[in-house]
mmCIF file of C-alpha atoms in Angstrom:
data_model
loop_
_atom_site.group_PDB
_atom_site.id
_atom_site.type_symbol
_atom_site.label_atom_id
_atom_site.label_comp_id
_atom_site.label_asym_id
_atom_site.label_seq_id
_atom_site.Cartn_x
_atom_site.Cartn_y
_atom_site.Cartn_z
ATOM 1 C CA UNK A 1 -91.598 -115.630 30.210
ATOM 2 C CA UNK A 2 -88.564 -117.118 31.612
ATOM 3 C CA UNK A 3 -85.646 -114.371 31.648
ATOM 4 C CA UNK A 4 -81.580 -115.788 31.440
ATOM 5 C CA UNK A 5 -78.709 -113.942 32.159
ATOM 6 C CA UNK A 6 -76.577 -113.835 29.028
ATOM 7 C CA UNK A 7 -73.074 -112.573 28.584
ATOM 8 C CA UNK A 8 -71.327 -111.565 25.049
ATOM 9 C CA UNK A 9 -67.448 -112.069 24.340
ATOM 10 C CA UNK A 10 -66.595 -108.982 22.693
ATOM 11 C CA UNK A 11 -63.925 -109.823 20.093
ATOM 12 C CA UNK A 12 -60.839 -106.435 20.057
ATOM 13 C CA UNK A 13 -61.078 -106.373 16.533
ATOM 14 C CA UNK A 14 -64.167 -103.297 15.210
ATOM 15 C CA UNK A 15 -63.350 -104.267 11.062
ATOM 16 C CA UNK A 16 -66.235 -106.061 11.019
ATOM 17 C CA UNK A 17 -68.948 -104.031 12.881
ATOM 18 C CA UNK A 18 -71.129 -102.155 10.471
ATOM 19 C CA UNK A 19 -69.678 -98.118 10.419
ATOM 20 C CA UNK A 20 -72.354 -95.343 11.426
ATOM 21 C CA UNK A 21 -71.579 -91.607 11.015
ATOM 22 C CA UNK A 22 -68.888 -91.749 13.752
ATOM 23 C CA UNK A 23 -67.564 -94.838 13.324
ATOM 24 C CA UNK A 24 -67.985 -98.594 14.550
ATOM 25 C CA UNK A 25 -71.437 -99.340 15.739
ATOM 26 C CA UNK A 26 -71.073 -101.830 18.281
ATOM 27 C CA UNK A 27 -73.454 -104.638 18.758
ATOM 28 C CA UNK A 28 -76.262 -104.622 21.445
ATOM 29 C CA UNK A 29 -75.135 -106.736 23.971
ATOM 30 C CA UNK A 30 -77.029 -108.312 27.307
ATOM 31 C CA UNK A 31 -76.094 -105.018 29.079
ATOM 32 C CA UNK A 32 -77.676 -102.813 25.937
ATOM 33 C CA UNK A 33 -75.152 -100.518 24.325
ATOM 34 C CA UNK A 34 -72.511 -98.090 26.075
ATOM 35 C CA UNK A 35 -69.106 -96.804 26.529
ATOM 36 C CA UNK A 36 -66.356 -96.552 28.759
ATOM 37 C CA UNK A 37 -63.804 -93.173 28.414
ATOM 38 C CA UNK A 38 -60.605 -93.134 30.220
ATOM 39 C CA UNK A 39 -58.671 -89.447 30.273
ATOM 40 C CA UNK A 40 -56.576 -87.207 31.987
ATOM 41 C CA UNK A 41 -58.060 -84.508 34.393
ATOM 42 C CA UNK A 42 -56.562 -80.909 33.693
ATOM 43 C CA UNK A 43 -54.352 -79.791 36.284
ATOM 44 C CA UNK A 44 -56.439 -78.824 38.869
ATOM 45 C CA UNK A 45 -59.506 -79.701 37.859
ATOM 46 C CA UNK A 46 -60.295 -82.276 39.565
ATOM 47 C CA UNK A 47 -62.744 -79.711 42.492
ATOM 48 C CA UNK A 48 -64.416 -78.441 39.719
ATOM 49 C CA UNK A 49 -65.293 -82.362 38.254
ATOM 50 C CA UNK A 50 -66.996 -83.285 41.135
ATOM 51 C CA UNK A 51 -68.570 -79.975 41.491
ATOM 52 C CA UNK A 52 -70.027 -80.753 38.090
ATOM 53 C CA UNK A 53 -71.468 -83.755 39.515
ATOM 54 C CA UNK A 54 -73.001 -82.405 42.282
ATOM 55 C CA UNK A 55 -74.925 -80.080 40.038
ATOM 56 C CA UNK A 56 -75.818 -82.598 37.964
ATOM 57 C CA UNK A 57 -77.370 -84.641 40.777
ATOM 58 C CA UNK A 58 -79.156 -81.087 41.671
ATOM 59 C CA UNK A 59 -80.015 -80.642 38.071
ATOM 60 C CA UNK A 60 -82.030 -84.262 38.694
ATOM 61 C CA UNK A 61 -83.372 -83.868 42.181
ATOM 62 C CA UNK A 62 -85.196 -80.488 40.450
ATOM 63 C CA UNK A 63 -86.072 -82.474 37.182
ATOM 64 C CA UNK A 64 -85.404 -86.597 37.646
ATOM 65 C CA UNK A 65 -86.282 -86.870 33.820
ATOM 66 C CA UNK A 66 -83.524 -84.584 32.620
ATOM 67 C CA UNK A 67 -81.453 -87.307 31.214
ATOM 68 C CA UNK A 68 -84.245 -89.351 30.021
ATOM 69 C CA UNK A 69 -83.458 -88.570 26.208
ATOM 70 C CA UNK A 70 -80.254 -90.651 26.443
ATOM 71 C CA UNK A 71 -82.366 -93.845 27.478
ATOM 72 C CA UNK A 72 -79.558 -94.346 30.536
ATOM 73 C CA UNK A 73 -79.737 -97.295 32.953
ATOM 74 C CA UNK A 74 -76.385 -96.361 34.825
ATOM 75 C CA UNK A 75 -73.725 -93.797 34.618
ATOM 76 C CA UNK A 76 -70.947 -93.607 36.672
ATOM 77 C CA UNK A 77 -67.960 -90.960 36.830
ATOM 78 C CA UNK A 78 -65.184 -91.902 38.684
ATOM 79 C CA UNK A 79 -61.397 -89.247 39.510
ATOM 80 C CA UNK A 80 -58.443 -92.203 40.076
ATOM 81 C CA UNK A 81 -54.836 -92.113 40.646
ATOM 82 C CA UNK A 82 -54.559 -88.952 42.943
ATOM 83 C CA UNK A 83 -57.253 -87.455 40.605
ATOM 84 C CA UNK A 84 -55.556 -87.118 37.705
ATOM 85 C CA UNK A 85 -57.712 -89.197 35.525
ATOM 86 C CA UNK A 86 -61.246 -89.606 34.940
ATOM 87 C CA UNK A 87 -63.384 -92.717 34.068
ATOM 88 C CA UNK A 88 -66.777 -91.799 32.548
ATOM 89 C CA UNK A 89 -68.959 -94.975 32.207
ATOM 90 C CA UNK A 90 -72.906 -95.117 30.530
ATOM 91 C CA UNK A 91 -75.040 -97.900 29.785
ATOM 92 C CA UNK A 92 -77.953 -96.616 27.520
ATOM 93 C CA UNK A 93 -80.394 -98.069 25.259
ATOM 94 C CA UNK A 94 -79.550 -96.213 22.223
ATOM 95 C CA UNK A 95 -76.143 -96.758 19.743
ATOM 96 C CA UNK A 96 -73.148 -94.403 19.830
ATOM 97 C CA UNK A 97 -73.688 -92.331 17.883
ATOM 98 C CA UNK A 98 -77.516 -91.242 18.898
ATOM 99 C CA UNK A 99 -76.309 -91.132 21.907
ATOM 100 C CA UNK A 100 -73.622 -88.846 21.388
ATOM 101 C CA UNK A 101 -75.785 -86.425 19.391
ATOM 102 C CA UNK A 102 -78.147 -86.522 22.012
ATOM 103 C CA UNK A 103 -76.155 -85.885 24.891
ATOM 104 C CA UNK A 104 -74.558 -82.567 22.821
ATOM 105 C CA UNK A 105 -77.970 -81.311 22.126
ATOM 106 C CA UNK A 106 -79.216 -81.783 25.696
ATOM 107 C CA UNK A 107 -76.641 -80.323 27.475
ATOM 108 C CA UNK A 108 -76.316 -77.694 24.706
ATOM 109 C CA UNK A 109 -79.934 -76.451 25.252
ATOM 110 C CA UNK A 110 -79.600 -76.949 28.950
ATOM 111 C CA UNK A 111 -76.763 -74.518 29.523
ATOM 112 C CA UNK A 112 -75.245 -77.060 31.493
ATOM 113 C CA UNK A 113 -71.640 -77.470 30.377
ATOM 114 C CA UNK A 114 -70.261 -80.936 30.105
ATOM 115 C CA UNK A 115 -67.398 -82.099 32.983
ATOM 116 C CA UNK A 116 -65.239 -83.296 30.263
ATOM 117 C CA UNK A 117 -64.440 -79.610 29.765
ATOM 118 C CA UNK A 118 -61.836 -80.011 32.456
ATOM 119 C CA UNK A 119 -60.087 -82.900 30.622
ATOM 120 C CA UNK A 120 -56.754 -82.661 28.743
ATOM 121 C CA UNK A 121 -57.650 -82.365 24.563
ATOM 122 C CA UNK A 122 -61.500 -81.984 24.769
ATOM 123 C CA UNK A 123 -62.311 -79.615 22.546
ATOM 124 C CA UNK A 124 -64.250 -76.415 23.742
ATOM 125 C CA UNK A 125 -65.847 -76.094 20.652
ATOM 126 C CA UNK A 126 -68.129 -79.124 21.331
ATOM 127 C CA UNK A 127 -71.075 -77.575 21.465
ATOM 128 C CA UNK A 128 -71.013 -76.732 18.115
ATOM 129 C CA UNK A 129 -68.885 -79.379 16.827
ATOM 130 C CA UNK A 130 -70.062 -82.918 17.151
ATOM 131 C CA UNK A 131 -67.420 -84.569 15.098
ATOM 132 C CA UNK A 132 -64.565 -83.094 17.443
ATOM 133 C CA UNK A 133 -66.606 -84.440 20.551
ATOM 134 C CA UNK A 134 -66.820 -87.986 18.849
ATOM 135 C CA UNK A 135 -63.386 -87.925 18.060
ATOM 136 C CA UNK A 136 -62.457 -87.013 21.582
ATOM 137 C CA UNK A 137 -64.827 -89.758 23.178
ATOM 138 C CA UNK A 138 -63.230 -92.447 20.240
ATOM 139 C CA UNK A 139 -59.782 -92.038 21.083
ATOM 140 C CA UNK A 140 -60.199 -92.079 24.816
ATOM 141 C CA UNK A 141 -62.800 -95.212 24.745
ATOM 142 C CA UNK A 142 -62.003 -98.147 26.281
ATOM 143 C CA UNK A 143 -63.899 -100.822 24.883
ATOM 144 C CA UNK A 144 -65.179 -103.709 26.799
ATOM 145 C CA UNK A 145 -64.180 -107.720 25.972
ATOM 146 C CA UNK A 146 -67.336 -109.069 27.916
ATOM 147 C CA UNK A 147 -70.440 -108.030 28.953
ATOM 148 C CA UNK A 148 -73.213 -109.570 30.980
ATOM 149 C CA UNK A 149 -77.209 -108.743 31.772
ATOM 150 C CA UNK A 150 -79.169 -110.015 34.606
ATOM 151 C CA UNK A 151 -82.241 -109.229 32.544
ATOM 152 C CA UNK A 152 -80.818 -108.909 29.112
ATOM 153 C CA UNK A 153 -81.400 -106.809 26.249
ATOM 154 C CA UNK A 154 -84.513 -105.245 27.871
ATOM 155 C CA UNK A 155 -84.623 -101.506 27.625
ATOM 156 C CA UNK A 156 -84.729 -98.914 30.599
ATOM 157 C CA UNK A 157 -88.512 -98.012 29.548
ATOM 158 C CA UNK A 158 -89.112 -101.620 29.792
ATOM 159 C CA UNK A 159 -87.647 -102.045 33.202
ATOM 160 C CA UNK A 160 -89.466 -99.368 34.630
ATOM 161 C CA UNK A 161 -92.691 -100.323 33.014
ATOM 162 C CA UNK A 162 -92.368 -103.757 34.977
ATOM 163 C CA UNK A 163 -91.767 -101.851 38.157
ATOM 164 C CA UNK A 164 -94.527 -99.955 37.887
ATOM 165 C CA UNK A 165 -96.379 -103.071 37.036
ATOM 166 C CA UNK A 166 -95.252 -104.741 40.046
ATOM 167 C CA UNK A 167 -95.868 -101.725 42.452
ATOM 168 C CA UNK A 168 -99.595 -101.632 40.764
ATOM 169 C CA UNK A 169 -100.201 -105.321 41.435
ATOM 170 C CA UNK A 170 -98.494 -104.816 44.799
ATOM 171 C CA UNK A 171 -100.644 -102.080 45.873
ATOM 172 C CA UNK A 172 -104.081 -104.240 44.325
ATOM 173 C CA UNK A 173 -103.529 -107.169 46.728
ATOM 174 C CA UNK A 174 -102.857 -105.217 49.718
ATOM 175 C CA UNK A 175 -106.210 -103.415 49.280
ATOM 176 C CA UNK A 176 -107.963 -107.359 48.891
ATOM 177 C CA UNK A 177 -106.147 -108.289 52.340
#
């Protein structure tokens, strides 16, 4: 099995993706599916962000498979220009919206609050309403013109499937030597 990096031109216009419940459903791509939000921090706020994050990364030191329902390979949060906005940026194997609905239901029955709380226009109500969550993560995506995979397409379950793979193999021939 030979494995190529690929890379996808992303083309600005969405008419022709195929429409889900929330709107466009973009392709797959080498890099599997994902989003990129850009928005402004509440006055503030910006403490209380990256004390969100550290209880997240506490949240997954006490339970490393609490995000696994999203299917994530990377997520990265990022405060810019004197912390007054916010980047939020997932790559995941599932489409938007699954992955939406999944991330409201999770941190719903988690009690853990979601950091975009602290951002101007997110609606509070999120937890209950989905559609006012999507609409918030729509108009403050910004959608990527190219994107590339080392290992393409392959899922996060895959991925770790061949690790394990590899460390069973690795382990098997030390024991031989």
């Amino acid at each position: 099995m030979e494995i190529k990096p690929q890379a996808i031109a992303i083309p600005r216009s969405t008419e022709h993706l195929e429409r889900g419940k929330y709107g466009p459903i973009f392709p797959k791509t080498p890099a599997c599916y994902g989003f990129t939000v850009i928005a402004k921090v509440k006055p503030g706020r910006a403490d209380t962000i990256r004390g969100y994050g550290q209880r997240l990364a506490d949240t997954l030191k006490a339970d490393p498979e609490f995000l696994a329902p999203l299917k994530l390979h990377y997520l990265r949060w990022v405060l810019f220009d004197d912390d007054t906005r916010f980047m939020y940026q997932g790559i995941f194997d599932t489409d938007f919206d699954k992955y939406t609905e999944d991330a409201v239901v999770l941190f719903t029955k988690s009690g853990i609050n979601t950091a975009f709380e602290n951002l101007e226009g997110f609606p509070m109500d999120w937890k209950t309403n989905a559609s006012a969550f999507v609409k918030f993560i729509r108009d403050h995506q910004c959608n990527s013109f190219l994107e590339y995979g080392e290992y393409p397409y392959f899922t996060s379950d895959e991925i770790k499937k061949a690790l394990k793979l590899k460390a069973a193999f690795t382990e098997m021939l030390e024991q031989m030597q």
